[in-house]
C-alpha cells in the first residue's frame, strides 16, 4: 500500500481569517466547527484538504511550496481581478501578450500562489479540445435533478418522450447507467472483456434492465435522490481513477474520461426525454454539449447549436442537410484532450 496526501498544511497567524480568504478563492466551505479565534481551520477541497494552523512565527521568505490556481468559469485575468478584490496582492506578473503565462499573487499573509489560464483558454491557445470532467458529471446531474424536481406529481407514469418507458422508469434507467459506469472503473483490475457482473433485470416486461431501482414509497424526491447518488458515484470514480485505466464498454474499451462523458450524455438526452413526458423545459449548456460531442461523436457536424447537434447525434432530431438518425452509437475509445474538437461530418 502507498500513502496519499490528506492535508496541505499552511502555517499562519490567523487560521480562521486566512481560511476564510481561501474559502472564497476556491469556493469551498470551512469545516462546520471552525470559528474565529480557533487555532486551526480546515478547508475541504477535492483531492487534498487545506489545513491552516496558527503559529507564532511570521513568514520571512518566499514559499518553497505554493498552490497553482486554475479558474473554472472565468478567464485568468478575470480571476486575478476577483482575487485582488478579495485581498490578494500582485507580486509577479508573468502574463504574455499572446495570452499565455501566469500571475503570481500573495494571500493576505503573504503566501505566494499562481493563477494560470483556464482550461478553455488553454484549449483555445493550443487548438485542442476540452476534456469531459468529473465536475461536468456533477453539473449535468445537478441541473437535471433541479429541473425534474418541478415535475407534476401525476405525470411520472407517463411515457418519457418517444421511449417505451415511463418517466419513473427512465430516471431509474439513468441512475442505473451512472452507477454502471462508476462500478466499471471500480475493480483493482477493471475488466476488458465484459461488464462487472451485477444482475441487471427488468421489473416488468419491456422495462429497462437495471440493477438500480428506486423505492416507489419514497416518491419523486426519493427517485431523484437515487439519481444524485449515482451521479456522485460516477463523479468520484472519474475524479480518482488514474487516466491510464481502461475498462469494458459495449461500444469499445474506454477510460475514465470516456465513462464520465457517457454519464453526461445519458443525463442530458434522457432528461430531454423526461422533459417531454413531464411537460418541462430543458436546454443544457451549449459548452457542456460541445465537450460531450468532441469526446464521443468526433465526426458530428461542427458549428450550429451544440444541444441541437447532440440531439441529432443521438437520433432525436434532424439537422439541415443531416436527416434524423435511425440508429446511432458513440465512439468510446480513449482520445487525448490534445486532439482537436469535432470536425464537419
mmCIF file with all atom_site columns, C-alpha atoms in Angstrom, residues 83-193:
data_model
loop_
_atom_site.group_PDB
_atom_site.id
_atom_site.type_symbol
_atom_site.label_atom_id
_atom_site.label_alt_id
_atom_site.label_comp_id
_atom_site.label_asym_id
_atom_site.label_entity_id
_atom_site.label_seq_id
_atom_site.pdbx_PDB_ins_code
_atom_site.Cartn_x
_atom_site.Cartn_y
_atom_site.Cartn_z
_atom_site.occupancy
_atom_site.B_iso_or_equiv
_atom_site.pdbx_formal_charge
_atom_site.auth_seq_id
_atom_site.auth_comp_id
_atom_site.auth_asym_id
_atom_site.auth_atom_id
_atom_site.pdbx_PDB_model_num
ATOM 1   C CA . UNK A 1 83  ? -8.780  37.688 -6.109  1.00 0.00 ? 83  UNK A CA 1
ATOM 2   C CA . UNK A 1 84  ? -7.223  41.125 -5.830  1.00 0.00 ? 84  UNK A CA 1
ATOM 3   C CA . UNK A 1 85  ? -10.636 42.414 -4.725  1.00 0.00 ? 85  UNK A CA 1
ATOM 4   C CA . UNK A 1 86  ? -10.737 39.676 -2.054  1.00 0.00 ? 86  UNK A CA 1
ATOM 5   C CA . UNK A 1 87  ? -7.463  40.902 -0.536  1.00 0.00 ? 87  UNK A CA 1
ATOM 6   C CA . UNK A 1 88  ? -4.689  39.264 -2.542  1.00 0.00 ? 88  UNK A CA 1
ATOM 7   C CA . UNK A 1 89  ? -1.754  41.303 -3.839  1.00 0.00 ? 89  UNK A CA 1
ATOM 8   C CA . UNK A 1 90  ? 0.074   41.030 -7.159  1.00 0.00 ? 90  UNK A CA 1
ATOM 9   C CA . UNK A 1 91  ? 3.725   40.128 -6.616  1.00 0.00 ? 91  UNK A CA 1
ATOM 10  C CA . UNK A 1 92  ? 4.764   38.967 -10.091 1.00 0.00 ? 92  UNK A CA 1
ATOM 11  C CA . UNK A 1 93  ? 3.119   39.371 -13.495 1.00 0.00 ? 93  UNK A CA 1
ATOM 12  C CA . UNK A 1 94  ? 4.235   36.707 -15.969 1.00 0.00 ? 94  UNK A CA 1
ATOM 13  C CA . UNK A 1 95  ? 1.362   37.109 -18.417 1.00 0.00 ? 95  UNK A CA 1
ATOM 14  C CA . UNK A 1 96  ? 2.360   37.340 -22.070 1.00 0.00 ? 96  UNK A CA 1
ATOM 15  C CA . UNK A 1 97  ? 0.810   39.343 -24.918 1.00 0.00 ? 97  UNK A CA 1
ATOM 16  C CA . UNK A 1 98  ? -0.177  36.107 -26.708 1.00 0.00 ? 98  UNK A CA 1
ATOM 17  C CA . UNK A 1 99  ? -2.418  35.069 -23.793 1.00 0.00 ? 99  UNK A CA 1
ATOM 18  C CA . UNK A 1 100 ? -0.051  32.593 -22.210 1.00 0.00 ? 100 UNK A CA 1
ATOM 19  C CA . UNK A 1 101 ? 1.678   32.879 -18.852 1.00 0.00 ? 101 UNK A CA 1
ATOM 20  C CA . UNK A 1 102 ? 0.515   33.345 -15.287 1.00 0.00 ? 102 UNK A CA 1
ATOM 21  C CA . UNK A 1 103 ? 0.235   35.861 -12.470 1.00 0.00 ? 103 UNK A CA 1
ATOM 22  C CA . UNK A 1 104 ? 1.824   35.366 -9.063  1.00 0.00 ? 104 UNK A CA 1
ATOM 23  C CA . UNK A 1 105 ? -0.266  36.688 -6.191  1.00 0.00 ? 105 UNK A CA 1
ATOM 24  C CA . UNK A 1 106 ? 0.102   36.615 -2.413  1.00 0.00 ? 106 UNK A CA 1
ATOM 25  C CA . UNK A 1 107 ? -2.682  35.887 0.044   1.00 0.00 ? 107 UNK A CA 1
ATOM 26  C CA . UNK A 1 108 ? -3.351  38.249 2.990   1.00 0.00 ? 108 UNK A CA 1
ATOM 27  C CA . UNK A 1 109 ? -0.473  36.684 4.971   1.00 0.00 ? 109 UNK A CA 1
ATOM 28  C CA . UNK A 1 110 ? 1.985   36.856 2.072   1.00 0.00 ? 110 UNK A CA 1
ATOM 29  C CA . UNK A 1 111 ? 1.864   33.233 0.870   1.00 0.00 ? 111 UNK A CA 1
ATOM 30  C CA . UNK A 1 112 ? 2.555   33.198 -2.853  1.00 0.00 ? 112 UNK A CA 1
ATOM 31  C CA . UNK A 1 113 ? 0.304   31.381 -5.300  1.00 0.00 ? 113 UNK A CA 1
ATOM 32  C CA . UNK A 1 114 ? -0.106  31.457 -9.076  1.00 0.00 ? 114 UNK A CA 1
ATOM 33  C CA . UNK A 1 115 ? -3.176  31.998 -11.233 1.00 0.00 ? 115 UNK A CA 1
ATOM 34  C CA . UNK A 1 116 ? -2.988  30.092 -14.524 1.00 0.00 ? 116 UNK A CA 1
ATOM 35  C CA . UNK A 1 117 ? -5.026  30.210 -17.709 1.00 0.00 ? 117 UNK A CA 1
ATOM 36  C CA . UNK A 1 118 ? -8.363  28.456 -17.549 1.00 0.00 ? 118 UNK A CA 1
ATOM 37  C CA . UNK A 1 119 ? -8.812  25.133 -19.319 1.00 0.00 ? 119 UNK A CA 1
ATOM 38  C CA . UNK A 1 120 ? -10.872 26.896 -22.004 1.00 0.00 ? 120 UNK A CA 1
ATOM 39  C CA . UNK A 1 121 ? -8.099  29.439 -22.582 1.00 0.00 ? 121 UNK A CA 1
ATOM 40  C CA . UNK A 1 122 ? -5.506  26.670 -22.843 1.00 0.00 ? 122 UNK A CA 1
ATOM 41  C CA . UNK A 1 123 ? -7.647  24.830 -25.373 1.00 0.00 ? 123 UNK A CA 1
ATOM 42  C CA . UNK A 1 124 ? -8.079  27.995 -27.459 1.00 0.00 ? 124 UNK A CA 1
ATOM 43  C CA . UNK A 1 125 ? -4.333  28.672 -27.377 1.00 0.00 ? 125 UNK A CA 1
ATOM 44  C CA . UNK A 1 126 ? -3.390  25.144 -28.442 1.00 0.00 ? 126 UNK A CA 1
ATOM 45  C CA . UNK A 1 127 ? -6.311  24.269 -30.725 1.00 0.00 ? 127 UNK A CA 1
ATOM 46  C CA . UNK A 1 128 ? -7.120  21.276 -28.523 1.00 0.00 ? 128 UNK A CA 1
ATOM 47  C CA . UNK A 1 129 ? -10.420 20.027 -27.160 1.00 0.00 ? 129 UNK A CA 1
ATOM 48  C CA . UNK A 1 130 ? -11.602 20.427 -23.603 1.00 0.00 ? 130 UNK A CA 1
ATOM 49  C CA . UNK A 1 131 ? -11.993 17.116 -21.741 1.00 0.00 ? 131 UNK A CA 1
ATOM 50  C CA . UNK A 1 132 ? -15.185 15.999 -20.057 1.00 0.00 ? 132 UNK A CA 1
ATOM 51  C CA . UNK A 1 133 ? -14.536 16.019 -16.310 1.00 0.00 ? 133 UNK A CA 1
ATOM 52  C CA . UNK A 1 134 ? -15.938 14.768 -13.033 1.00 0.00 ? 134 UNK A CA 1
ATOM 53  C CA . UNK A 1 135 ? -17.229 18.293 -12.442 1.00 0.00 ? 135 UNK A CA 1
ATOM 54  C CA . UNK A 1 136 ? -19.203 18.002 -15.689 1.00 0.00 ? 136 UNK A CA 1
ATOM 55  C CA . UNK A 1 137 ? -20.904 14.877 -14.320 1.00 0.00 ? 137 UNK A CA 1
ATOM 56  C CA . UNK A 1 138 ? -21.799 16.697 -11.115 1.00 0.00 ? 138 UNK A CA 1
ATOM 57  C CA . UNK A 1 139 ? -23.051 19.721 -13.039 1.00 0.00 ? 139 UNK A CA 1
ATOM 58  C CA . UNK A 1 140 ? -25.161 17.716 -15.512 1.00 0.00 ? 140 UNK A CA 1
ATOM 59  C CA . UNK A 1 141 ? -26.812 15.592 -12.822 1.00 0.00 ? 141 UNK A CA 1
ATOM 60  C CA . UNK A 1 142 ? -27.442 18.626 -10.616 1.00 0.00 ? 142 UNK A CA 1
ATOM 61  C CA . UNK A 1 143 ? -29.052 20.567 -13.454 1.00 0.00 ? 143 UNK A CA 1
ATOM 62  C CA . UNK A 1 144 ? -31.207 17.576 -14.370 1.00 0.00 ? 144 UNK A CA 1
ATOM 63  C CA . UNK A 1 145 ? -32.320 16.961 -10.797 1.00 0.00 ? 145 UNK A CA 1
ATOM 64  C CA . UNK A 1 146 ? -33.237 20.623 -10.354 1.00 0.00 ? 146 UNK A CA 1
ATOM 65  C CA . UNK A 1 147 ? -35.401 20.584 -13.488 1.00 0.00 ? 147 UNK A CA 1
ATOM 66  C CA . UNK A 1 148 ? -37.046 17.254 -12.660 1.00 0.00 ? 148 UNK A CA 1
ATOM 67  C CA . UNK A 1 149 ? -37.875 18.433 -9.151  1.00 0.00 ? 149 UNK A CA 1
ATOM 68  C CA . UNK A 1 150 ? -40.507 20.668 -10.768 1.00 0.00 ? 150 UNK A CA 1
ATOM 69  C CA . UNK A 1 151 ? -42.370 17.767 -12.383 1.00 0.00 ? 151 UNK A CA 1
ATOM 70  C CA . UNK A 1 152 ? -46.106 17.389 -11.729 1.00 0.00 ? 152 UNK A CA 1
ATOM 71  C CA . UNK A 1 153 ? -46.670 14.556 -9.262  1.00 0.00 ? 153 UNK A CA 1
ATOM 72  C CA . UNK A 1 154 ? -49.229 12.852 -11.515 1.00 0.00 ? 154 UNK A CA 1
ATOM 73  C CA . UNK A 1 155 ? -47.013 12.606 -14.620 1.00 0.00 ? 155 UNK A CA 1
ATOM 74  C CA . UNK A 1 156 ? -44.346 10.123 -13.513 1.00 0.00 ? 156 UNK A CA 1
ATOM 75  C CA . UNK A 1 157 ? -46.121 7.142  -15.094 1.00 0.00 ? 157 UNK A CA 1
ATOM 76  C CA . UNK A 1 158 ? -46.456 8.908  -18.468 1.00 0.00 ? 158 UNK A CA 1
ATOM 77  C CA . UNK A 1 159 ? -44.124 7.819  -21.309 1.00 0.00 ? 159 UNK A CA 1
ATOM 78  C CA . UNK A 1 160 ? -40.777 9.631  -21.426 1.00 0.00 ? 160 UNK A CA 1
ATOM 79  C CA . UNK A 1 161 ? -40.854 11.287 -24.840 1.00 0.00 ? 161 UNK A CA 1
ATOM 80  C CA . UNK A 1 162 ? -40.603 8.680  -27.576 1.00 0.00 ? 162 UNK A CA 1
ATOM 81  C CA . UNK A 1 163 ? -39.287 5.985  -25.217 1.00 0.00 ? 163 UNK A CA 1
ATOM 82  C CA . UNK A 1 164 ? -41.332 2.935  -24.261 1.00 0.00 ? 164 UNK A CA 1
ATOM 83  C CA . UNK A 1 165 ? -40.507 3.506  -20.605 1.00 0.00 ? 165 UNK A CA 1
ATOM 84  C CA . UNK A 1 166 ? -42.394 5.638  -18.124 1.00 0.00 ? 166 UNK A CA 1
ATOM 85  C CA . UNK A 1 167 ? -40.756 8.765  -16.753 1.00 0.00 ? 167 UNK A CA 1
ATOM 86  C CA . UNK A 1 168 ? -40.193 6.961  -13.451 1.00 0.00 ? 168 UNK A CA 1
ATOM 87  C CA . UNK A 1 169 ? -38.505 4.043  -15.218 1.00 0.00 ? 169 UNK A CA 1
ATOM 88  C CA . UNK A 1 170 ? -36.377 6.420  -17.291 1.00 0.00 ? 170 UNK A CA 1
ATOM 89  C CA . UNK A 1 171 ? -34.949 8.079  -14.179 1.00 0.00 ? 171 UNK A CA 1
ATOM 90  C CA . UNK A 1 172 ? -34.240 4.624  -12.767 1.00 0.00 ? 172 UNK A CA 1
ATOM 91  C CA . UNK A 1 173 ? -32.528 3.711  -16.035 1.00 0.00 ? 173 UNK A CA 1
ATOM 92  C CA . UNK A 1 174 ? -30.443 6.903  -15.901 1.00 0.00 ? 174 UNK A CA 1
ATOM 93  C CA . UNK A 1 175 ? -29.470 6.231  -12.280 1.00 0.00 ? 175 UNK A CA 1
ATOM 94  C CA . UNK A 1 176 ? -28.541 2.706  -13.336 1.00 0.00 ? 176 UNK A CA 1
ATOM 95  C CA . UNK A 1 177 ? -26.388 3.993  -16.228 1.00 0.00 ? 177 UNK A CA 1
ATOM 96  C CA . UNK A 1 178 ? -24.431 6.315  -13.941 1.00 0.00 ? 178 UNK A CA 1
ATOM 97  C CA . UNK A 1 179 ? -23.993 3.521  -11.398 1.00 0.00 ? 179 UNK A CA 1
ATOM 98  C CA . UNK A 1 180 ? -22.878 1.059  -14.082 1.00 0.00 ? 180 UNK A CA 1
ATOM 99  C CA . UNK A 1 181 ? -20.260 3.413  -15.484 1.00 0.00 ? 181 UNK A CA 1
ATOM 100 C CA . UNK A 1 182 ? -18.915 4.099  -11.991 1.00 0.00 ? 182 UNK A CA 1
ATOM 101 C CA . UNK A 1 183 ? -18.577 0.444  -10.980 1.00 0.00 ? 183 UNK A CA 1
ATOM 102 C CA . UNK A 1 184 ? -16.954 -0.437 -14.300 1.00 0.00 ? 184 UNK A CA 1
ATOM 103 C CA . UNK A 1 185 ? -13.937 1.538  -13.087 1.00 0.00 ? 185 UNK A CA 1
ATOM 104 C CA . UNK A 1 186 ? -14.070 0.097  -9.558  1.00 0.00 ? 186 UNK A CA 1
ATOM 105 C CA . UNK A 1 187 ? -12.180 -3.230 -9.539  1.00 0.00 ? 187 UNK A CA 1
ATOM 106 C CA . UNK A 1 188 ? -8.426  -3.121 -8.945  1.00 0.00 ? 188 UNK A CA 1
ATOM 107 C CA . UNK A 1 189 ? -8.119  -4.694 -12.383 1.00 0.00 ? 189 UNK A CA 1
ATOM 108 C CA . UNK A 1 190 ? -11.107 -3.393 -14.394 1.00 0.00 ? 190 UNK A CA 1
ATOM 109 C CA . UNK A 1 191 ? -12.487 -5.949 -16.870 1.00 0.00 ? 191 UNK A CA 1
ATOM 110 C CA . UNK A 1 192 ? -11.695 -5.621 -20.562 1.00 0.00 ? 192 UNK A CA 1
ATOM 111 C CA . UNK A 1 193 ? -13.970 -8.432 -21.776 1.00 0.00 ? 193 UNK A CA 1
#
